[in-house]
Amino acid sequence: MTRSLTTALRDETLAGDVKPIILVDLDFSTGFLRFWTGYGDLVYNSNTYTGTGTLLTFESINETTDISANGVGMTLNGIPSNLISIALTEHYQGREASIYFGALSDTYGLVADPFTLWKGRMDTMTITDSGETATIRLLSENRLIDLERQRERRYTDQDQQTAFPNDLGLQHVASQQDKEITWGR
């Protein structure tokens, strides 16, 4: 898939003094959690991203030329224990996760539109609690992983009615199962 940077972001990355940043969008059932790899709050596209400094780390983000589902892992360190309840109670599996690459200007403003590095779905979360602070490791999978999942659909009228209630295309399938057909008469 061909992708390109905005002109402003491309020029900033070619400049001598690059200030790269990473932005993360995590879609939990009660709303988005947004982080970035800097300090303080950053507003992009009318959304506020909370700075994590060096506490947010990523495993390598791989992209291949073949059709394969490459996941990514991210770790958030030093979280206060009272915020762990969000990770324990929120519905997150299968929900959207996005990672963006951006850059800051000389005045520490966001340069143009960040580039989408990776998009997928949240999969599993591991929490390590040391008492005062905790570490959360979130593994996310690429949407291509759905190609490897088995489909639990059947060619029956009952199954068709769950997806399309008024479709009568499979209503005679059950009656055809044991029907004897004589050829040549």
Coordinates of N, CA, C and O in Angstrom, one line a residue, residues 17-167:
D17 N 17.4 19.1 12.7 CA 17.0 18.9 14.1 C 15.6 18.4 14.1 O 14.6 19.2 14.1
V18 N 15.5 17.1 14.2 CA 14.2 16.4 14.2 C 13.7 16.1 15.6 O 14.5 15.6 16.4
K19 N 12.5 16.4 15.9 CA 11.9 16.1 17.2 C 10.8 15.2 17.0 O 9.6 15.6 17.0
P20 N 11.1 13.9 16.8 CA 10.0 12.9 16.5 C 9.1 12.6 17.8 O 9.6 12.6 18.9
I21 N 7.9 12.3 17.5 CA 7.0 11.9 18.6 C 6.1 10.7 18.1 O 5.9 10.5 16.9
I22 N 5.5 10.0 19.0 CA 4.6 8.9 18.7 C 3.3 9.2 19.4 O 3.3 9.6 20.6
L23 N 2.1 9.1 18.7 CA 0.8 9.3 19.3 C 0.1 8.0 19.3 O 0.2 7.2 18.3
V24 N -0.7 7.7 20.3 CA -1.4 6.4 20.4 C -2.9 6.7 20.7 O -3.2 7.5 21.7
D25 N -3.8 6.1 20.0 CA -5.3 6.1 20.2 C -5.7 4.7 20.6 O -5.5 3.8 19.9
L26 N -6.3 4.6 21.8 CA -6.9 3.3 22.2 C -8.3 3.5 22.5 O -8.7 4.3 23.4
D27 N -9.2 2.8 21.8 CA -10.6 2.9 21.9 C -11.2 1.9 22.9 O -11.4 0.7 22.6
F28 N -11.4 2.4 24.1 CA -12.0 1.5 25.2 C -13.5 1.7 25.1 O -14.0 2.6 24.5
S29 N -14.3 0.8 25.8 CA -15.7 0.9 25.7 C -16.3 2.2 26.3 O -17.4 2.6 25.8
T30 N -15.6 2.8 27.2 CA -16.2 4.1 27.7 C -15.5 5.3 27.1 O -15.8 6.4 27.5
G31 N -14.7 5.1 26.1 CA -14.1 6.3 25.4 C -12.6 6.0 25.1 O -12.1 5.0 25.5
F32 N -12.1 6.9 24.4 CA -10.7 6.8 23.9 C -9.7 7.2 25.0 O -10.0 8.1 25.8
L33 N -8.6 6.5 25.1 CA -7.4 6.9 25.9 C -6.4 7.3 24.9 O -6.1 6.5 23.9
R34 N -5.8 8.5 25.0 CA -4.8 9.0 24.0 C -3.5 9.4 24.8 O -3.6 10.1 25.7
F35 N -2.4 8.9 24.3 CA -1.1 9.2 24.8 C -0.2 9.6 23.8 O -0.3 9.3 22.6
W36 N 0.9 10.3 24.2 CA 2.0 10.7 23.3 C 3.3 10.6 24.0 O 3.3 10.6 25.3
T37 N 4.4 10.5 23.3 CA 5.7 10.3 23.9 C 6.4 11.6 24.3 O 7.6 11.7 24.0
G38 N 5.7 12.5 24.9 CA 6.3 13.8 25.3 C 5.8 14.1 26.7 O 5.2 13.2 27.4
Y39 N 5.9 15.3 27.1 CA 5.5 15.8 28.4 C 4.3 16.8 28.3 O 4.3 17.6 27.4
G40 N 3.4 16.7 29.2 CA 2.2 17.6 29.2 C 1.2 17.1 28.2 O 1.2 16.0 27.8
D41 N 0.2 18.0 27.9 CA -0.8 17.6 27.0 C -0.5 18.2 25.6 O 0.1 19.2 25.5
L42 N -1.0 17.4 24.6 CA -0.8 17.8 23.2 C -2.2 17.7 22.5 O -2.8 16.7 22.7
V43 N -2.6 18.7 21.8 CA -3.9 18.7 21.2 C -3.6 18.5 19.7 O -2.9 19.2 19.0
Y44 N -4.3 17.5 19.2 CA -4.2 17.2 17.7 C -5.6 16.8 17.3 O -6.2 15.9 17.9
N45 N -6.1 17.4 16.2 CA -7.4 17.0 15.7 C -8.6 17.1 16.7 O -9.4 16.2 16.8
S46 N -8.5 18.1 17.5 CA -9.5 18.4 18.6 C -9.5 17.3 19.7 O -10.4 17.2 20.5
N47 N -8.4 16.5 19.8 CA -8.3 15.5 20.8 C -7.0 15.8 21.6 O -6.0 16.2 21.1
T48 N -7.2 15.6 22.9 CA -6.0 15.9 23.9 C -5.3 14.6 24.2 O -5.9 13.6 24.6
Y49 N -4.0 14.6 23.9 CA -3.1 13.4 24.2 C -2.4 13.7 25.5 O -1.8 14.8 25.6
T50 N -2.3 12.7 26.3 CA -1.6 12.9 27.6 C -0.2 12.4 27.4 O 0.1 11.4 26.9
G51 N 0.7 13.3 27.9 CA 2.2 13.0 27.7 C 2.6 11.9 28.7 O 2.2 11.9 29.9
T52 N 3.4 10.9 28.2 CA 3.9 9.9 29.0 C 5.4 9.9 29.2 O 6.0 9.1 29.9
G53 N 6.1 10.9 28.5 CA 7.5 10.9 28.6 C 8.1 9.7 28.1 O 7.8 9.2 27.0
T54 N 9.0 9.1 28.9 CA 9.7 7.9 28.5 C 9.0 6.6 29.0 O 9.6 5.5 28.9
L55 N 7.9 6.8 29.6 CA 7.2 5.7 30.2 C 6.4 4.8 29.2 O 6.1 3.7 29.5
L56 N 6.2 5.3 28.0 CA 5.5 4.5 27.0 C 6.6 4.0 26.0 O 7.3 4.8 25.4
T57 N 6.6 2.7 25.9 CA 7.6 2.1 25.0 C 6.9 1.1 24.0 O 5.8 0.6 24.3
F58 N 7.5 0.9 22.9 CA 6.9 0.0 21.8 C 7.8 -1.1 21.4 O 9.0 -0.9 21.4
E59 N 7.3 -2.2 21.1 CA 8.0 -3.2 20.4 C 8.1 -2.8 19.0 O 7.4 -1.9 18.5
S60 N 9.0 -3.5 18.2 CA 9.2 -3.1 16.8 C 7.9 -3.2 16.0 O 7.1 -4.2 16.2
I61 N 7.6 -2.2 15.2 CA 6.5 -2.3 14.3 C 7.0 -2.7 12.9 O 7.8 -2.0 12.3
N62 N 6.6 -3.9 12.5 CA 7.0 -4.5 11.3 C 6.0 -4.4 10.2 O 4.8 -4.5 10.4
E63 N 6.5 -4.2 9.0 CA 5.6 -4.1 7.8 C 6.3 -5.0 6.7 O 7.5 -4.8 6.5
T64 N 5.5 -5.9 6.1 CA 6.1 -6.8 5.1 C 5.4 -6.6 3.8 O 4.3 -6.0 3.7
T65 N 6.0 -7.1 2.7 CA 5.4 -7.0 1.4 C 4.4 -8.1 1.2 O 3.6 -8.0 0.3
D66 N 4.5 -9.2 2.0 CA 3.5 -10.2 1.8 C 2.2 -9.9 2.7 O 2.3 -9.0 3.5
I67 N 1.2 -10.7 2.5 CA 0.0 -10.5 3.3 C 0.1 -11.3 4.6 O 0.0 -12.5 4.6
S68 N 0.5 -10.6 5.6 CA 0.7 -11.2 6.9 C 0.2 -10.3 8.0 O 0.3 -9.1 7.9
A69 N -0.2 -10.9 9.1 CA -0.8 -10.1 10.2 C 0.3 -9.9 11.3 O 0.5 -10.7 12.1
N70 N 1.0 -8.7 11.2 CA 2.0 -8.4 12.2 C 1.4 -7.6 13.3 O 0.8 -6.5 13.1
G71 N 1.5 -8.1 14.5 CA 1.0 -7.4 15.7 C 2.1 -6.4 16.3 O 3.2 -6.4 15.8
V72 N 1.7 -5.7 17.3 CA 2.6 -4.8 18.0 C 2.3 -4.8 19.5 O 1.1 -5.0 19.9
G73 N 3.3 -4.6 20.2 CA 3.2 -4.5 21.7 C 3.6 -3.2 22.2 O 4.5 -2.6 21.7
M74 N 2.9 -2.7 23.2 CA 3.3 -1.4 23.8 C 3.2 -1.6 25.3 O 2.4 -2.3 25.8
T75 N 4.1 -0.9 26.0 CA 4.2 -1.0 27.5 C 4.1 0.4 28.1 O 4.8 1.3 27.6
L76 N 3.3 0.6 29.1 CA 3.1 1.8 29.8 C 3.6 1.5 31.2 O 2.9 0.7 31.9
N77 N 4.7 2.2 31.6 CA 5.3 1.9 33.0 C 4.8 3.1 33.9 O 4.5 4.2 33.5
G78 N 4.9 2.8 35.2 CA 4.7 3.8 36.3 C 3.3 4.3 36.4 O 3.1 5.5 36.8
I79 N 2.3 3.5 36.1 CA 1.0 3.9 36.3 C 0.5 3.8 37.7 O 0.8 2.8 38.4
P80 N -0.1 4.9 38.3 CA -0.6 4.8 39.6 C -1.6 3.6 39.8 O -2.4 3.4 38.9
S81 N -1.5 2.9 40.9 CA -2.4 1.7 41.1 C -3.9 2.0 41.0 O -4.6 1.1 40.6
N82 N -4.3 3.2 41.3 CA -5.7 3.5 41.3 C -6.3 3.6 39.9 O -7.5 3.5 39.6
L83 N -5.4 3.7 38.9 CA -5.8 3.7 37.5 C -5.9 2.3 36.9 O -6.3 2.2 35.7
I84 N -5.4 1.3 37.6 CA -5.4 0.0 37.1 C -6.9 -0.6 36.9 O -7.1 -1.4 36.1
S85 N -7.8 0.0 37.7 CA -9.2 -0.5 37.5 C -9.7 -0.3 36.1 O -10.5 -1.1 35.7
I86 N -9.3 0.7 35.4 CA -9.7 0.9 34.0 C -9.3 -0.3 33.2 O -10.0 -0.8 32.4
A87 N -8.0 -0.7 33.4 CA -7.5 -1.8 32.6 C -8.2 -3.1 33.0 O -8.4 -4.0 32.1
L88 N -8.6 -3.2 34.2 CA -9.3 -4.5 34.7 C -10.7 -4.6 34.3 O -11.2 -5.7 34.1
T89 N -11.4 -3.5 34.2 CA -12.9 -3.5 34.1 C -13.4 -3.1 32.7 O -14.5 -3.4 32.3
E90 N -12.5 -2.4 31.9 CA -13.0 -2.0 30.6 C -13.0 -3.1 29.6 O -12.2 -4.0 29.6
H91 N -14.0 -3.0 28.7 CA -14.0 -3.9 27.5 C -13.1 -3.4 26.4 O -13.3 -2.2 26.0
Y92 N -12.1 -4.1 26.0 CA -11.1 -3.6 25.1 C -10.8 -4.5 23.9 O -10.4 -4.1 22.9
Q93 N -11.0 -5.8 24.1 CA -10.5 -6.8 23.1 C -11.3 -6.6 21.8 O -12.6 -6.4 21.8
G94 N -10.6 -6.5 20.7 CA -11.2 -6.3 19.4 C -11.5 -4.9 19.1 O -11.9 -4.6 18.0
R95 N -11.2 -4.0 20.0 CA -11.5 -2.5 19.7 C -10.2 -1.9 19.1 O -9.1 -2.4 19.2
E96 N -10.4 -0.8 18.5 CA -9.4 -0.1 17.6 C -8.2 0.4 18.5 O -8.4 1.0 19.6
A97 N -7.0 0.2 17.9 CA -5.8 0.8 18.4 C -5.0 1.4 17.2 O -4.9 0.7 16.2
S98 N -4.5 2.6 17.4 CA -3.8 3.3 16.3 C -2.5 3.9 16.8 O -2.5 4.5 18.0
I99 N -1.5 3.9 16.0 CA -0.2 4.5 16.4 C 0.2 5.4 15.3 O 0.2 5.0 14.1
Y100 N 0.6 6.6 15.6 CA 0.9 7.7 14.6 C 2.3 8.2 14.9 O 2.8 8.3 16.1
F101 N 3.0 8.6 13.8 CA 4.3 9.2 13.9 C 4.2 10.7 13.6 O 3.5 11.0 12.6
G102 N 4.7 11.5 14.4 CA 4.7 13.0 14.1 C 6.0 13.6 14.5 O 7.0 12.9 14.9
A103 N 6.0 14.9 14.3 CA 7.2 15.7 14.7 C 6.8 17.0 15.3 O 5.7 17.5 15.0
L104 N 7.7 17.5 16.1 CA 7.5 18.9 16.7 C 8.3 19.9 16.0 O 9.5 19.6 15.6
S105 N 7.8 21.1 15.9 CA 8.6 22.2 15.2 C 9.6 22.7 16.3 O 9.6 22.3 17.4
D106 N 10.3 23.8 15.8 CA 11.3 24.4 16.7 C 10.6 25.1 17.9 O 11.2 25.2 19.0
T107 N 9.3 25.4 17.8 CA 8.6 26.1 18.9 C 7.8 25.0 19.6 O 6.9 25.4 20.4
Y108 N 8.0 23.7 19.4 CA 7.4 22.6 20.0 C 5.9 22.5 19.7 O 5.1 22.0 20.5
G109 N 5.5 22.9 18.6 CA 4.1 22.7 18.1 C 4.1 21.5 17.1 O 5.1 21.2 16.5
L110 N 3.0 20.9 17.0 CA 2.9 19.7 16.2 C 3.0 20.1 14.7 O 2.3 21.0 14.3
V111 N 3.8 19.4 13.9 CA 4.0 19.7 12.5 C 3.0 18.9 11.7 O 2.9 17.7 11.7
A112 N 2.1 19.6 10.9 CA 1.2 19.1 10.0 C 0.4 17.9 10.6 O 0.2 17.8 11.8
D113 N 0.1 16.9 9.8 CA -0.7 15.8 10.2 C 0.3 14.6 10.5 O 1.1 14.3 9.6
P114 N 0.1 14.0 11.6 CA 1.0 12.8 11.9 C 0.7 11.7 10.9 O -0.4 11.6 10.3
F115 N 1.6 10.8 10.7 CA 1.6 9.7 9.7 C 1.1 8.5 10.5 O 1.6 8.2 11.6
T116 N 0.2 7.7 9.9 CA -0.3 6.5 10.5 C 0.8 5.4 10.4 O 1.0 4.9 9.3
L117 N 1.3 5.0 11.5 CA 2.3 3.9 11.5 C 1.7 2.6 11.5 O 2.1 1.6 10.8
W118 N 0.6 2.4 12.3 CA 0.0 1.1 12.5 C -1.4 1.3 13.0 O -1.7 2.1 13.8
K119 N -2.3 0.4 12.5 CA -3.7 0.3 12.9 C -4.1 -1.1 13.1 O -3.7 -1.9 12.3
G120 N -4.8 -1.4 14.1 CA -5.2 -2.7 14.4 C -6.3 -2.8 15.5 O -7.0 -1.8 15.8
R121 N -6.3 -3.9 16.2 CA -7.2 -4.1 17.3 C -6.5 -4.6 18.5 O -5.6 -5.4 18.5
M122 N -7.0 -4.1 19.7 CA -6.4 -4.5 21.0 C -6.7 -6.0 21.2 O -7.8 -6.4 20.9
D123 N -5.7 -6.7 21.7 CA -5.9 -8.1 21.9 C -5.8 -8.5 23.4 O -6.9 -8.8 24.0
T124 N -4.7 -8.5 24.0 CA -4.5 -8.9 25.4 C -3.7 -7.9 26.1 O -2.9 -7.2 25.6
M125 N -4.0 -7.8 27.4 CA -3.4 -6.9 28.3 C -2.8 -7.6 29.5 O -3.5 -8.4 30.2
T126 N -1.5 -7.4 29.8 CA -0.9 -8.0 31.0 C -0.6 -6.9 32.0 O 0.1 -5.9 31.6
I127 N -0.9 -7.0 33.2 CA -0.7 -6.0 34.3 C 0.3 -6.6 35.3 O 0.0 -7.7 35.8
T128 N 1.3 -5.8 35.6 CA 2.2 -6.2 36.7 C 2.2 -5.1 37.7 O 2.5 -3.9 37.4
D129 N 1.7 -5.4 38.9 CA 1.5 -4.4 40.0 C 2.6 -4.6 41.0 O 2.7 -5.6 41.6
S130 N 3.3 -3.5 41.4 CA 4.3 -3.5 42.4 C 3.9 -2.9 43.7 O 4.6 -2.7 44.6
G131 N 2.6 -2.5 43.8 CA 2.1 -1.9 45.0 C 1.7 -0.4 44.8 O 0.6 0.0 44.9
E132 N 2.8 0.4 44.5 CA 2.6 1.8 44.3 C 2.3 2.1 42.8 O 1.5 3.0 42.5
T133 N 3.1 1.5 42.0 CA 2.9 1.7 40.5 C 2.7 0.4 39.8 O 3.0 -0.7 40.4
A134 N 2.3 0.4 38.6 CA 2.1 -0.8 37.8 C 2.6 -0.6 36.4 O 2.8 0.5 35.9
T135 N 2.7 -1.7 35.7 CA 3.1 -1.7 34.3 C 2.1 -2.5 33.5 O 1.6 -3.6 33.9
I136 N 1.6 -1.9 32.4 CA 0.6 -2.5 31.6 C 1.3 -2.8 30.2 O 1.8 -1.9 29.6
R137 N 1.2 -4.0 29.8 CA 1.7 -4.4 28.4 C 0.5 -4.8 27.6 O -0.3 -5.7 28.0
L138 N 0.2 -4.1 26.5 CA -0.9 -4.3 25.6 C -0.4 -4.8 24.3 O 0.4 -4.2 23.7
L139 N -0.9 -6.0 23.9 CA -0.6 -6.6 22.6 C -1.8 -6.3 21.7 O -2.9 -6.5 22.1
S140 N -1.5 -5.8 20.5 CA -2.5 -5.5 19.6 C -2.2 -6.3 18.3 O -1.1 -6.6 18.0
E141 N -3.3 -6.7 17.6 CA -3.1 -7.5 16.4 C -3.6 -6.7 15.2 O -4.5 -5.9 15.3
N142 N -3.0 -7.0 14.0 CA -3.4 -6.4 12.8 C -4.8 -6.9 12.4 O -5.1 -8.1 12.7
R143 N -5.5 -6.1 11.6 CA -6.8 -6.6 11.2 C -6.8 -7.7 10.2 O -7.8 -8.4 10.1
L144 N -5.6 -8.0 9.6 CA -5.5 -9.1 8.7 C -5.6 -10.5 9.5 O -5.8 -11.5 8.8
I145 N -5.5 -10.5 10.8 CA -5.6 -11.7 11.6 C -7.0 -12.4 11.3 O -7.1 -13.6 11.5
D146 N -8.0 -11.6 10.9 CA -9.3 -12.1 10.7 C -9.3 -13.1 9.5 O -10.2 -14.0 9.5
L147 N -8.3 -13.0 8.6 CA -8.2 -13.9 7.5 C -7.9 -15.3 8.0 O -8.2 -16.3 7.3
E148 N -7.3 -15.4 9.2 CA -6.9 -16.7 9.7 C -7.9 -17.3 10.6 O -7.8 -18.5 11.0
R149 N -9.0 -16.6 11.0 CA -10.0 -17.1 11.8 C -11.0 -18.0 11.1 O -11.3 -17.7 9.9
Q150 N -11.5 -19.0 11.7 CA -12.5 -19.9 11.1 C -13.8 -19.2 11.2 O -14.1 -18.5 12.1
R151 N -14.6 -19.4 10.1 CA -15.9 -18.9 10.1 C -16.9 -19.9 10.7 O -16.9 -21.0 10.3
E152 N -17.8 -19.4 11.5 CA -18.8 -20.3 12.1 C -20.1 -20.1 11.5 O -21.1 -20.0 12.2
R153 N -20.2 -20.1 10.2 CA -21.5 -19.9 9.5 C -21.8 -21.2 8.8 O -21.0 -22.0 8.4
R154 N -23.1 -21.4 8.7 CA -23.6 -22.6 8.0 C -24.6 -22.2 6.9 O -25.2 -21.2 6.9
Y155 N -24.7 -23.1 5.9 CA -25.7 -22.8 4.8 C -27.0 -23.4 5.2 O -27.5 -24.3 4.6
T156 N -27.6 -22.8 6.2 CA -29.0 -23.2 6.7 C -29.8 -22.0 6.7 O -29.4 -20.8 6.8
D157 N -31.2 -22.2 6.6 CA -32.1 -21.1 6.7 C -32.0 -20.4 8.0 O -32.1 -19.2 8.1
Q158 N -31.8 -21.2 9.1 CA -31.8 -20.6 10.4 C -30.6 -19.6 10.6 O -30.7 -18.5 11.1
D159 N -29.4 -20.0 10.1 CA -28.2 -19.2 10.1 C -28.4 -18.0 9.2 O -28.0 -16.9 9.6
Q160 N -29.0 -18.1 8.1 CA -29.2 -17.0 7.2 C -30.2 -16.0 7.8 O -30.0 -14.8 7.6
Q161 N -31.2 -16.5 8.5 CA -32.1 -15.6 9.1 C -31.5 -14.7 10.3 O -32.0 -13.6 10.5
T162 N -30.5 -15.2 10.9 CA -29.8 -14.4 11.9 C -29.1 -13.2 11.4 O -29.0 -12.1 12.0
A163 N -28.5 -13.4 10.1 CA -27.8 -12.3 9.5 C -28.8 -11.4 8.7 O -28.6 -10.2 8.6
F164 N -29.7 -12.1 8.0 CA -30.7 -11.3 7.1 C -32.1 -11.9 7.3 O -32.5 -12.8 6.7
P165 N -32.8 -11.3 8.2 CA -34.1 -11.8 8.7 C -35.2 -12.0 7.6 O -36.0 -12.9 7.7
N166 N -35.1 -11.3 6.5 CA -36.2 -11.4 5.5 C -35.7 -12.2 4.3 O -36.5 -12.3 3.3
D167 N -34.5 -12.7 4.3 CA -34.0 -13.5 3.1 C -34.5 -14.9 3.1 O -34.4 -15.6 4.1

